[in-house]
PDB file of N, CA and C in Angstrom:
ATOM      1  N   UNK I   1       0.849  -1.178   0.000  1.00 87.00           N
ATOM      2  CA  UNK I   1       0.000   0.000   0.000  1.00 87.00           C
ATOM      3  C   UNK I   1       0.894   1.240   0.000  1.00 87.00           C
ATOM      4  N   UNK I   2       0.029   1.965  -0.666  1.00 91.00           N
ATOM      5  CA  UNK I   2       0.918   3.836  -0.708  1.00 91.00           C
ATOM      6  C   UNK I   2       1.250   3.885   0.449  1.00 91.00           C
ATOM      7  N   UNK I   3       2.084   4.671   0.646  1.00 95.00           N
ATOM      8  CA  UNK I   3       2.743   5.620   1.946  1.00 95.00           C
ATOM      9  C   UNK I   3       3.003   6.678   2.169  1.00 95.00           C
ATOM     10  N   UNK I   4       1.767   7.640   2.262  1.00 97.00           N
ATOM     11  CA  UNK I   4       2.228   9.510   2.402  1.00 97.00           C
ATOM     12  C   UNK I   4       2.664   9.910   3.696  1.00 97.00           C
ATOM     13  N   UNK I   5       3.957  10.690   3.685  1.00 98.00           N
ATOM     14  CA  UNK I   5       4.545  10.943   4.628  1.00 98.00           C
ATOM     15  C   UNK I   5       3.851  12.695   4.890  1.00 98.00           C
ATOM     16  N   UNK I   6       3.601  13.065   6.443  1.00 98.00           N
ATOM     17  CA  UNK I   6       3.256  14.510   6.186  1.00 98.00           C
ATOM     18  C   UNK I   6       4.177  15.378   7.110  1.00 98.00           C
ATOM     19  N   UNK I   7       4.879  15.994   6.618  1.00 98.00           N
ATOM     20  CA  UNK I   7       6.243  16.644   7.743  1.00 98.00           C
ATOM     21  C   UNK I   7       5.468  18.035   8.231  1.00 98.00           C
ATOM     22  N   UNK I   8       5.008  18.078   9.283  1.00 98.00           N
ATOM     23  CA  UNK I   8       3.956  19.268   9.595  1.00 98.00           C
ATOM     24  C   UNK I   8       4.855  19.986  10.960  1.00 98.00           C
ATOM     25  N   UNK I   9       4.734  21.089  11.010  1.00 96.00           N
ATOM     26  CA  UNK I   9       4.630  21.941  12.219  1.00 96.00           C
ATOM     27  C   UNK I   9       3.637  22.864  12.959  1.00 96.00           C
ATOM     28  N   UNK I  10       3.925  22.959  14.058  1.00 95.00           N
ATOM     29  CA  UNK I  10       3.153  23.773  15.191  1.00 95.00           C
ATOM     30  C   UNK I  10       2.708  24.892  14.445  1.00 95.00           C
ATOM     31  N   UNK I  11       1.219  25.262  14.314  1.00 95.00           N
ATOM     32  CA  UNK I  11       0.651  26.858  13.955  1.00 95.00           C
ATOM     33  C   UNK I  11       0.921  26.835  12.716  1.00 95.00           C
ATOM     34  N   UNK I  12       0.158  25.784  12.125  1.00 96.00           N
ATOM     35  CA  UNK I  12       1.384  25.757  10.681  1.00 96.00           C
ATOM     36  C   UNK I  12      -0.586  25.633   9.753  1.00 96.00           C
ATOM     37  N   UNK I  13      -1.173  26.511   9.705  1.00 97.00           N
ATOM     38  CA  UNK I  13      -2.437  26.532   8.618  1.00 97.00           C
ATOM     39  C   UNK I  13      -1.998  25.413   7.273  1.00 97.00           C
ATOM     40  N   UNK I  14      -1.043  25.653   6.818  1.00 97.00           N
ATOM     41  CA  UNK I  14      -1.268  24.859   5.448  1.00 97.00           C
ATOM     42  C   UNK I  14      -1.076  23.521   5.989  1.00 97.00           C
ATOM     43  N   UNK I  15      -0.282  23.124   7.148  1.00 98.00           N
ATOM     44  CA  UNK I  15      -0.256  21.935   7.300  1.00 98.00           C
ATOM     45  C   UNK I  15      -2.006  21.517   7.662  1.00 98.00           C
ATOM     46  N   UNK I  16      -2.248  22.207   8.196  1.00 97.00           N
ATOM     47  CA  UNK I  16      -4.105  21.652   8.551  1.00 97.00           C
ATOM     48  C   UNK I  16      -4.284  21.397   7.505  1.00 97.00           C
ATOM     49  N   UNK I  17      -4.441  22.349   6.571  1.00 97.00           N
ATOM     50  CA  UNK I  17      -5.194  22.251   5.558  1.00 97.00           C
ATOM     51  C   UNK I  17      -5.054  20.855   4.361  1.00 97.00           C
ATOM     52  N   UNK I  18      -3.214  20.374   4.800  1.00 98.00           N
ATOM     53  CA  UNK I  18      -2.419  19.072   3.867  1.00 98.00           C
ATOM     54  C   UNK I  18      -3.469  17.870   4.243  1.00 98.00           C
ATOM     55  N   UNK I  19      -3.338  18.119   5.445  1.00 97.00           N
ATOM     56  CA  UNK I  19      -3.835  16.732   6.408  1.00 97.00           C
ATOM     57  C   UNK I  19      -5.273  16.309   6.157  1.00 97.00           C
ATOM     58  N   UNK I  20      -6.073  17.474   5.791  1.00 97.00           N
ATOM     59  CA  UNK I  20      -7.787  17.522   5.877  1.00 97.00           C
ATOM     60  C   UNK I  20      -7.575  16.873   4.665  1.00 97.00           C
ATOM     61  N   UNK I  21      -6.847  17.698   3.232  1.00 97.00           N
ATOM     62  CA  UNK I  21      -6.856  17.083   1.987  1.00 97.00           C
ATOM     63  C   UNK I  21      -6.354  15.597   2.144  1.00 97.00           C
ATOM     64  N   UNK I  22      -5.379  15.486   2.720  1.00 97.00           N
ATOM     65  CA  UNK I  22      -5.011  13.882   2.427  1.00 97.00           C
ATOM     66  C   UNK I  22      -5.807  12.650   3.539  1.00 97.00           C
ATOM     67  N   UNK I  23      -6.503  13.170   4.333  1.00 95.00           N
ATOM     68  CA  UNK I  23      -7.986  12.499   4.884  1.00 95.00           C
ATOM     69  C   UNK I  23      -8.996  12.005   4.189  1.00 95.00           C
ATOM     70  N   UNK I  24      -9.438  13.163   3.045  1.00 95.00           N
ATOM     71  CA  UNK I  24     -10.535  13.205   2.310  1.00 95.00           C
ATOM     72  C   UNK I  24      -9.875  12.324   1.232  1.00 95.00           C
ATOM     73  N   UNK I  25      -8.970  12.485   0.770  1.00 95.00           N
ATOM     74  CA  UNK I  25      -8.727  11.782  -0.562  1.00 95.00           C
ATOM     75  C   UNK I  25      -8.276  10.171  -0.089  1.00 95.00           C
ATOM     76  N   UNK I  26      -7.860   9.756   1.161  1.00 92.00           N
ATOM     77  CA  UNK I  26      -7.707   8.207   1.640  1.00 92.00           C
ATOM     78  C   UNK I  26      -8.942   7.836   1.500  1.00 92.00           C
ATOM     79  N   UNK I  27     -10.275   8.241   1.464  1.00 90.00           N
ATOM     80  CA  UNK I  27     -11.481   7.797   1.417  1.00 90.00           C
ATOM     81  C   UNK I  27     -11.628   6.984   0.323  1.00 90.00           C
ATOM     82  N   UNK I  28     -11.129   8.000  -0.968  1.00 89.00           N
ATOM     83  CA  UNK I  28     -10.954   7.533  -2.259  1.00 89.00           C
ATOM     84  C   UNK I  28      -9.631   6.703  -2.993  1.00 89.00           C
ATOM     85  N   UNK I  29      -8.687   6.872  -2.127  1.00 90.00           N
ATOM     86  CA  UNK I  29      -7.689   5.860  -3.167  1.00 90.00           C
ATOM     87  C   UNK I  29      -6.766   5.046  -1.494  1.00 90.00           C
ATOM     88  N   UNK I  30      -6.272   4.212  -1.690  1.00 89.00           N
ATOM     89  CA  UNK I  30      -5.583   2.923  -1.055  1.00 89.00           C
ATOM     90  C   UNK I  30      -4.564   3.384  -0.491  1.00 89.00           C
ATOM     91  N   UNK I  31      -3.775   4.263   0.609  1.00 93.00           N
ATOM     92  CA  UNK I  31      -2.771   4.739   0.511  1.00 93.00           C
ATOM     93  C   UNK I  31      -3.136   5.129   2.688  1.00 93.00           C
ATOM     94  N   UNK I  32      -1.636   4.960   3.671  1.00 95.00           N
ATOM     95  CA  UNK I  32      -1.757   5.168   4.441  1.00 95.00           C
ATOM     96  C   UNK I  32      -1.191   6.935   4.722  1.00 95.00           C
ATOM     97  N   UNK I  33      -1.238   7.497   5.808  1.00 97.00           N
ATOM     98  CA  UNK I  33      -0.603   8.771   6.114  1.00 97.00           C
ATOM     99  C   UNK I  33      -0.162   8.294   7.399  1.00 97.00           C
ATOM    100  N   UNK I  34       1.663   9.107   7.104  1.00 97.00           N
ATOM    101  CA  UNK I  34       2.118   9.059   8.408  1.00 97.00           C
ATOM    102  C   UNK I  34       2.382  10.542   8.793  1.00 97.00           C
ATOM    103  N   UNK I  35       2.387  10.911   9.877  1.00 98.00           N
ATOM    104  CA  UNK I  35       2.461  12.542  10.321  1.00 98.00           C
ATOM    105  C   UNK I  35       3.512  12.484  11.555  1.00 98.00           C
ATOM    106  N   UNK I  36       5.065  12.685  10.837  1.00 98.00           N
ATOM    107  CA  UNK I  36       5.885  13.836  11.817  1.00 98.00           C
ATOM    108  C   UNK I  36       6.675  14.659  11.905  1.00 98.00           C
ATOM    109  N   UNK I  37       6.100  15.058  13.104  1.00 98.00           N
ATOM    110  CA  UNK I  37       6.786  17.141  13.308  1.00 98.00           C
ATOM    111  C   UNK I  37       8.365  17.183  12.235  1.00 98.00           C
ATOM    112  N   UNK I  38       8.311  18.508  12.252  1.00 96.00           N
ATOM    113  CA  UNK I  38       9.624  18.863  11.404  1.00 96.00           C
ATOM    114  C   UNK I  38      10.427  19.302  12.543  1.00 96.00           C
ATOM    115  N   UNK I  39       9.829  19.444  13.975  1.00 96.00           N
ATOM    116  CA  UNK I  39      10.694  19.983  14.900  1.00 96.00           C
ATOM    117  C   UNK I  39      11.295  18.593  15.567  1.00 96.00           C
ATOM    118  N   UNK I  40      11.034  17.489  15.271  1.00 97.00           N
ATOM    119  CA  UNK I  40      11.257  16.598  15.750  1.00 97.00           C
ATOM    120  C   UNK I  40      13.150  15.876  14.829  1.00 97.00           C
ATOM    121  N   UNK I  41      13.882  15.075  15.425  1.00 97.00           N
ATOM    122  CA  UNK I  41      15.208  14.428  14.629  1.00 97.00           C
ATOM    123  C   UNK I  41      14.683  13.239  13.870  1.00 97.00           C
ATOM    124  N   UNK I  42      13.898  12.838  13.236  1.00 97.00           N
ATOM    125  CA  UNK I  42      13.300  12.625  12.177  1.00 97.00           C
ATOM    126  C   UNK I  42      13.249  13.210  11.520  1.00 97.00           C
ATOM    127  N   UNK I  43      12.065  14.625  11.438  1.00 97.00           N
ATOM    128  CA  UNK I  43      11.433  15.035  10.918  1.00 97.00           C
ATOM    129  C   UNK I  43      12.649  16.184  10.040  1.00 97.00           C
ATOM    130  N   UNK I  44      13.461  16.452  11.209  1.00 96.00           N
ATOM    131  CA  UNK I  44      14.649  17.356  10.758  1.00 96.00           C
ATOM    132  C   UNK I  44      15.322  16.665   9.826  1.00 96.00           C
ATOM    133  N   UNK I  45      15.597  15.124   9.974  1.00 97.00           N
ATOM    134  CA  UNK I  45      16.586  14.523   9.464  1.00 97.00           C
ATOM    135  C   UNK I  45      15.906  14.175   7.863  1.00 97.00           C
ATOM    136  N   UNK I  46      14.991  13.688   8.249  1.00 97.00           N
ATOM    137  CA  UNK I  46      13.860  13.761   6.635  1.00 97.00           C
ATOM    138  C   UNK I  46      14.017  14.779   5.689  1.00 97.00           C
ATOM    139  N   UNK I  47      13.925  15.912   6.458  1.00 96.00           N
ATOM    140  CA  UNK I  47      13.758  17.491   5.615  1.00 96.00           C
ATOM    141  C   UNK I  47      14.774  17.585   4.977  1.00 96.00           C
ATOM    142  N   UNK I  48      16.388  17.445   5.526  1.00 96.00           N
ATOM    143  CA  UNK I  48      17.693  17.901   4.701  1.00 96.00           C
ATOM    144  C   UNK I  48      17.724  16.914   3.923  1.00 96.00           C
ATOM    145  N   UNK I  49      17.426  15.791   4.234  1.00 96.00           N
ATOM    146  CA  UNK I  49      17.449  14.411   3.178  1.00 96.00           C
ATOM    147  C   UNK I  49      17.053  15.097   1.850  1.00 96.00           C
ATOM    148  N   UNK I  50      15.671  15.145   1.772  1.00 96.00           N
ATOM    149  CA  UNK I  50      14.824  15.610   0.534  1.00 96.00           C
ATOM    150  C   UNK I  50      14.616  16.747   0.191  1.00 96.00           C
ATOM    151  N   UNK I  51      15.279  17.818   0.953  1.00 95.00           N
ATOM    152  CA  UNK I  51      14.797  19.266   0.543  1.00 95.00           C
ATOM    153  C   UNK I  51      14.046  19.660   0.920  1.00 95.00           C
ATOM    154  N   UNK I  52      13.674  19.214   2.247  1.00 94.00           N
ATOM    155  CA  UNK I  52      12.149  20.144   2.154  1.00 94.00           C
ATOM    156  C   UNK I  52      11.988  21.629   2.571  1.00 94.00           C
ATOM    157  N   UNK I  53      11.800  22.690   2.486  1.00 91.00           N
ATOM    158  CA  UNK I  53      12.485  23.958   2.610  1.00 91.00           C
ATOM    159  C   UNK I  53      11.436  24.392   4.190  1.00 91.00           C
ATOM    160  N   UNK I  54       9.887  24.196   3.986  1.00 92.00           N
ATOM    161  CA  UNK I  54       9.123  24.229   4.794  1.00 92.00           C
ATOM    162  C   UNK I  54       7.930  23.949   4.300  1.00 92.00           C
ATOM    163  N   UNK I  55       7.268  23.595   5.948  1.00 96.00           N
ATOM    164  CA  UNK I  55       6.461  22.833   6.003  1.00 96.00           C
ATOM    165  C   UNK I  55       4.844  23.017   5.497  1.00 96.00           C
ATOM    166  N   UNK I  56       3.775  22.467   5.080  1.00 98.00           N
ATOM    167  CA  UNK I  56       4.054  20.739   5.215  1.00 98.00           C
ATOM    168  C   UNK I  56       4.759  20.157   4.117  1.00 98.00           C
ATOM    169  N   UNK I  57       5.322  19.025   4.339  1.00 98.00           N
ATOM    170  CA  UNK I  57       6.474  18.124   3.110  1.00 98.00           C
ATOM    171  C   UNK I  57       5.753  17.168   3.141  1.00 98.00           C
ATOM    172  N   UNK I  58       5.329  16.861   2.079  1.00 98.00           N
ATOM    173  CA  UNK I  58       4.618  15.213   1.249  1.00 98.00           C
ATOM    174  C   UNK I  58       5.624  14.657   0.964  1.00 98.00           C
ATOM    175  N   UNK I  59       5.742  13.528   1.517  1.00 97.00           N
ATOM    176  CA  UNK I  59       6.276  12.379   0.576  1.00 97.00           C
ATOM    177  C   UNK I  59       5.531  11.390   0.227  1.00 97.00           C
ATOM    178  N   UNK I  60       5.430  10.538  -1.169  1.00 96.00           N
ATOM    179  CA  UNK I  60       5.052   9.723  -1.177  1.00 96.00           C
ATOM    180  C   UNK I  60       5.972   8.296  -1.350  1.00 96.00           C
ATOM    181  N   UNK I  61       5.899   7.375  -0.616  1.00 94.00           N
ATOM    182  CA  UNK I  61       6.556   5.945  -0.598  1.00 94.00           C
ATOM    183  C   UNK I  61       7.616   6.633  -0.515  1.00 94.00           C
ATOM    184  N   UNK I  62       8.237   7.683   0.436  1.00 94.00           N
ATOM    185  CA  UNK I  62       9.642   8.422   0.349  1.00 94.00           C
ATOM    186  C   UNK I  62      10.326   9.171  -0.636  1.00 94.00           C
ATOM    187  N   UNK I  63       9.633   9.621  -1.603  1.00 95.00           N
ATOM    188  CA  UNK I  63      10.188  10.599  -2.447  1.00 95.00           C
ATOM    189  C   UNK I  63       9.530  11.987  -2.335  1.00 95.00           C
ATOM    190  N   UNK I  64       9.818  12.912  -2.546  1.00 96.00           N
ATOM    191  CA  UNK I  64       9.355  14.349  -2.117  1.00 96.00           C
ATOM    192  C   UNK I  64       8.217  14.425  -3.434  1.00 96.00           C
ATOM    193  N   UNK I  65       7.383  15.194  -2.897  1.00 97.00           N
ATOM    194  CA  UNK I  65       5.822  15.056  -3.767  1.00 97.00           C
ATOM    195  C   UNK I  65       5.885  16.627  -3.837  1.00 97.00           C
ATOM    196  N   UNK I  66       6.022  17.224  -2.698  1.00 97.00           N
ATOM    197  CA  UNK I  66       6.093  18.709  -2.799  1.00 97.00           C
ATOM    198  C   UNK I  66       6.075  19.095  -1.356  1.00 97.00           C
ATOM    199  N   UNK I  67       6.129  20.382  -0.784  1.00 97.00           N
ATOM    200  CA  UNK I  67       6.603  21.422   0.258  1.00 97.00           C
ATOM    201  C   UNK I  67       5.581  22.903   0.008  1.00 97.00           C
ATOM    202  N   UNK I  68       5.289  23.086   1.055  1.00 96.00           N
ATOM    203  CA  UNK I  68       4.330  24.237   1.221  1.00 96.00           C
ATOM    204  C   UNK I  68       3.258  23.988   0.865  1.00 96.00           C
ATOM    205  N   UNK I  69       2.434  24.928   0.817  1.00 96.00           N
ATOM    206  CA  UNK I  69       0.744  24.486   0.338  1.00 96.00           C
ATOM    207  C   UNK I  69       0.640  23.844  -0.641  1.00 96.00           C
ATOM    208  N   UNK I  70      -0.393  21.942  -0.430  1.00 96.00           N
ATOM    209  CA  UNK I  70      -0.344  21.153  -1.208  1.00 96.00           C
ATOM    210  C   UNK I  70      -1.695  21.888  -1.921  1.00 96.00           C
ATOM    211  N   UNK I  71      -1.259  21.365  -3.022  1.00 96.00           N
ATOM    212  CA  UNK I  71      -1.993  21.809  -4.387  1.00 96.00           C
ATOM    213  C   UNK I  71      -3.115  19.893  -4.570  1.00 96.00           C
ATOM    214  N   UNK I  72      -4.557  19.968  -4.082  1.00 95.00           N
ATOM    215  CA  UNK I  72      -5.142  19.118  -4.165  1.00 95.00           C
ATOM    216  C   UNK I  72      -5.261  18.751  -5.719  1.00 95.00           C
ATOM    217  N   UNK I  73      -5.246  19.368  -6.664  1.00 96.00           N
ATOM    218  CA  UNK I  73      -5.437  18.695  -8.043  1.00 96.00           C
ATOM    219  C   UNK I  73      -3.592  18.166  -8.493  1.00 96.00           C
ATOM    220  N   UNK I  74      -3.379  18.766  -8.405  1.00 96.00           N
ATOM    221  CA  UNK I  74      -1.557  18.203  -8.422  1.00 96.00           C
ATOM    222  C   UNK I  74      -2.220  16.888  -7.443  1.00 96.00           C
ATOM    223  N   UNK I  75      -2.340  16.897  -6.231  1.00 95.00           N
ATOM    224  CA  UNK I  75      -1.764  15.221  -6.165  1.00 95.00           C
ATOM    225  C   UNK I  75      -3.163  14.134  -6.835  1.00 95.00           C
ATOM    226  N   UNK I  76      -4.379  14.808  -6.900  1.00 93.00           N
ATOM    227  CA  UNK I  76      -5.419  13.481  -7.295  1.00 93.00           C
ATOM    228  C   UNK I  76      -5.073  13.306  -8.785  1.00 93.00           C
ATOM    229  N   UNK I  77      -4.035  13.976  -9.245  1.00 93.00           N
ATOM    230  CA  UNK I  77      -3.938  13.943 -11.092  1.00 93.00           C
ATOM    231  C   UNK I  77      -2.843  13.083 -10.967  1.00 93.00           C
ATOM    232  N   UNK I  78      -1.788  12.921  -9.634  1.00 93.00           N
ATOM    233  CA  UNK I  78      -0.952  11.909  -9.363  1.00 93.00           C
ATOM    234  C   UNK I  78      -1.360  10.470  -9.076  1.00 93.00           C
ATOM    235  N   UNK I  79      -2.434  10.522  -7.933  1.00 91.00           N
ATOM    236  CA  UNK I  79      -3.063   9.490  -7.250  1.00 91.00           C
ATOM    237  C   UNK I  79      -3.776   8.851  -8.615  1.00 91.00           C
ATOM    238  N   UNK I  80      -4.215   9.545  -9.445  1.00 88.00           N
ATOM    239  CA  UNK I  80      -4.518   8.909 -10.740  1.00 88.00           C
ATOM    240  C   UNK I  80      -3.451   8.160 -11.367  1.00 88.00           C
ATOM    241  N   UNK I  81      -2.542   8.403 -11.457  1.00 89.00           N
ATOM    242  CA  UNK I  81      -2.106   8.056 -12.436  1.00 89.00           C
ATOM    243  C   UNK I  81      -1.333   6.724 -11.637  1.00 89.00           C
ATOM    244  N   UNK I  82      -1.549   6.485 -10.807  1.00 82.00           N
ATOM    245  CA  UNK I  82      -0.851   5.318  -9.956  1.00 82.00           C
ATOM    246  C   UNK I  82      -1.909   4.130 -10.718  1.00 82.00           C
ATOM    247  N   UNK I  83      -0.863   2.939 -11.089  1.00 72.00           N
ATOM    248  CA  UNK I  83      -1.557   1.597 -11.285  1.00 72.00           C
ATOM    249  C   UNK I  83      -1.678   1.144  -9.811  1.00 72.00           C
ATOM    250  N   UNK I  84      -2.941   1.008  -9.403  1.00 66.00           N
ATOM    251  CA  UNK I  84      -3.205   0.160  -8.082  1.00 66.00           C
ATOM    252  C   UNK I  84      -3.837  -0.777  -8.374  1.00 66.00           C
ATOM    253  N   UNK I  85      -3.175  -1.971  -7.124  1.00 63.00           N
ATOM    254  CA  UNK I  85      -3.473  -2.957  -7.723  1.00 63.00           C
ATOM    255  C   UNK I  85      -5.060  -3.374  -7.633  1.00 63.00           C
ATOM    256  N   UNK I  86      -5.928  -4.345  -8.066  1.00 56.00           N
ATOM    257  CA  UNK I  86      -7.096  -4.543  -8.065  1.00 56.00           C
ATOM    258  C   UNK I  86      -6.964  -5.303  -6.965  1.00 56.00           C
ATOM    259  N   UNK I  87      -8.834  -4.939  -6.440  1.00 52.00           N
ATOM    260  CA  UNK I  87      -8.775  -6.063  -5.239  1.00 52.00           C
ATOM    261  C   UNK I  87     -10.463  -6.540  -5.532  1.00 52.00           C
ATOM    262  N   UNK I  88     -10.798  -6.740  -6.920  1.00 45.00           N
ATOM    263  CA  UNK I  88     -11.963  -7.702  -7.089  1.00 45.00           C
ATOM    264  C   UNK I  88     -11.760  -8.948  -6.932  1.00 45.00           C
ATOM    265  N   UNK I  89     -12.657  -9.624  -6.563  1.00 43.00           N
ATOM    266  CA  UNK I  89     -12.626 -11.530  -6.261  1.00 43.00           C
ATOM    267  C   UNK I  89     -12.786 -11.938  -7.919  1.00 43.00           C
ATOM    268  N   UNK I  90     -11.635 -12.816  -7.942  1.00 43.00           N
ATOM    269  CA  UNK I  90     -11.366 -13.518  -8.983  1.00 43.00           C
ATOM    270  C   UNK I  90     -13.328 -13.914  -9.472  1.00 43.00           C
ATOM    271  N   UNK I  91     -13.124 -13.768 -11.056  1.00 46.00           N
ATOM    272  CA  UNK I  91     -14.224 -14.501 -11.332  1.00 46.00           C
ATOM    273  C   UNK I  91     -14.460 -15.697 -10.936  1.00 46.00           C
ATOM    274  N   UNK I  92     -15.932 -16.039 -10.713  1.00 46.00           N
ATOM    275  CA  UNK I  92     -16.886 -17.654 -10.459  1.00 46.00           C
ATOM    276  C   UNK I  92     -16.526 -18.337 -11.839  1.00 46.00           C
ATOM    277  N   UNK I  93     -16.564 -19.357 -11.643  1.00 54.00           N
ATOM    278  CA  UNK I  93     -17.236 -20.253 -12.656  1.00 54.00           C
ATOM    279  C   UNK I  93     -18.894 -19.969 -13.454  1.00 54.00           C
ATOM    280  N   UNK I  94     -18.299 -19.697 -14.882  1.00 48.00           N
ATOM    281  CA  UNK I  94     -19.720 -19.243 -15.248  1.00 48.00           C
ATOM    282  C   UNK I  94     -20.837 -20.223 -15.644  1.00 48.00           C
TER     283      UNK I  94
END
């Protein structure tokens, strides 16, 4: 399964706003969220890794998706374009 990473800080509006979007859109596509602080040695150590300049930082499955206010059609035009795998029950015998 996907893996969105959300690098958020304290008093941080766009991060609310990342988190609400990537809530609403788990409804619709297969993918978990993990959420931590940028003030945290993770979160620090994550950031210089990938660039993230400030917060919130998407990653997806660990690659940088983007930084600062997420742009909801940028990622569902992404989340599209992901082959996921199917999870219909094999056909019956007809």
């Amino acid at each position: 399964m996907m893996m969105v990473t959300v690098l958020t800080q304290e008093a941080c509006p766009s991060c609310v706003n990342a988190k609400n979007t990537l809530a609403q859109l788990a409804d619709e596509y297969p993918f978990n969220i993990v959420e931590i602080p940028l003030a945290s040695a993770e979160g620090r150590d994550l950031a210089n890794r990938v660039g993230i300049v400030f917060a919130p930082g998407i990653l997806i499955d660990g690659e940088l998706f983007s930084y600062g206010r997420l742009s909801e059609k940028k990622l569902r035009r992404h989340l599209s374009s992901v082959e996921w795998p199917t999870t219909r029950p094999p056909a019956g015998p007809s």
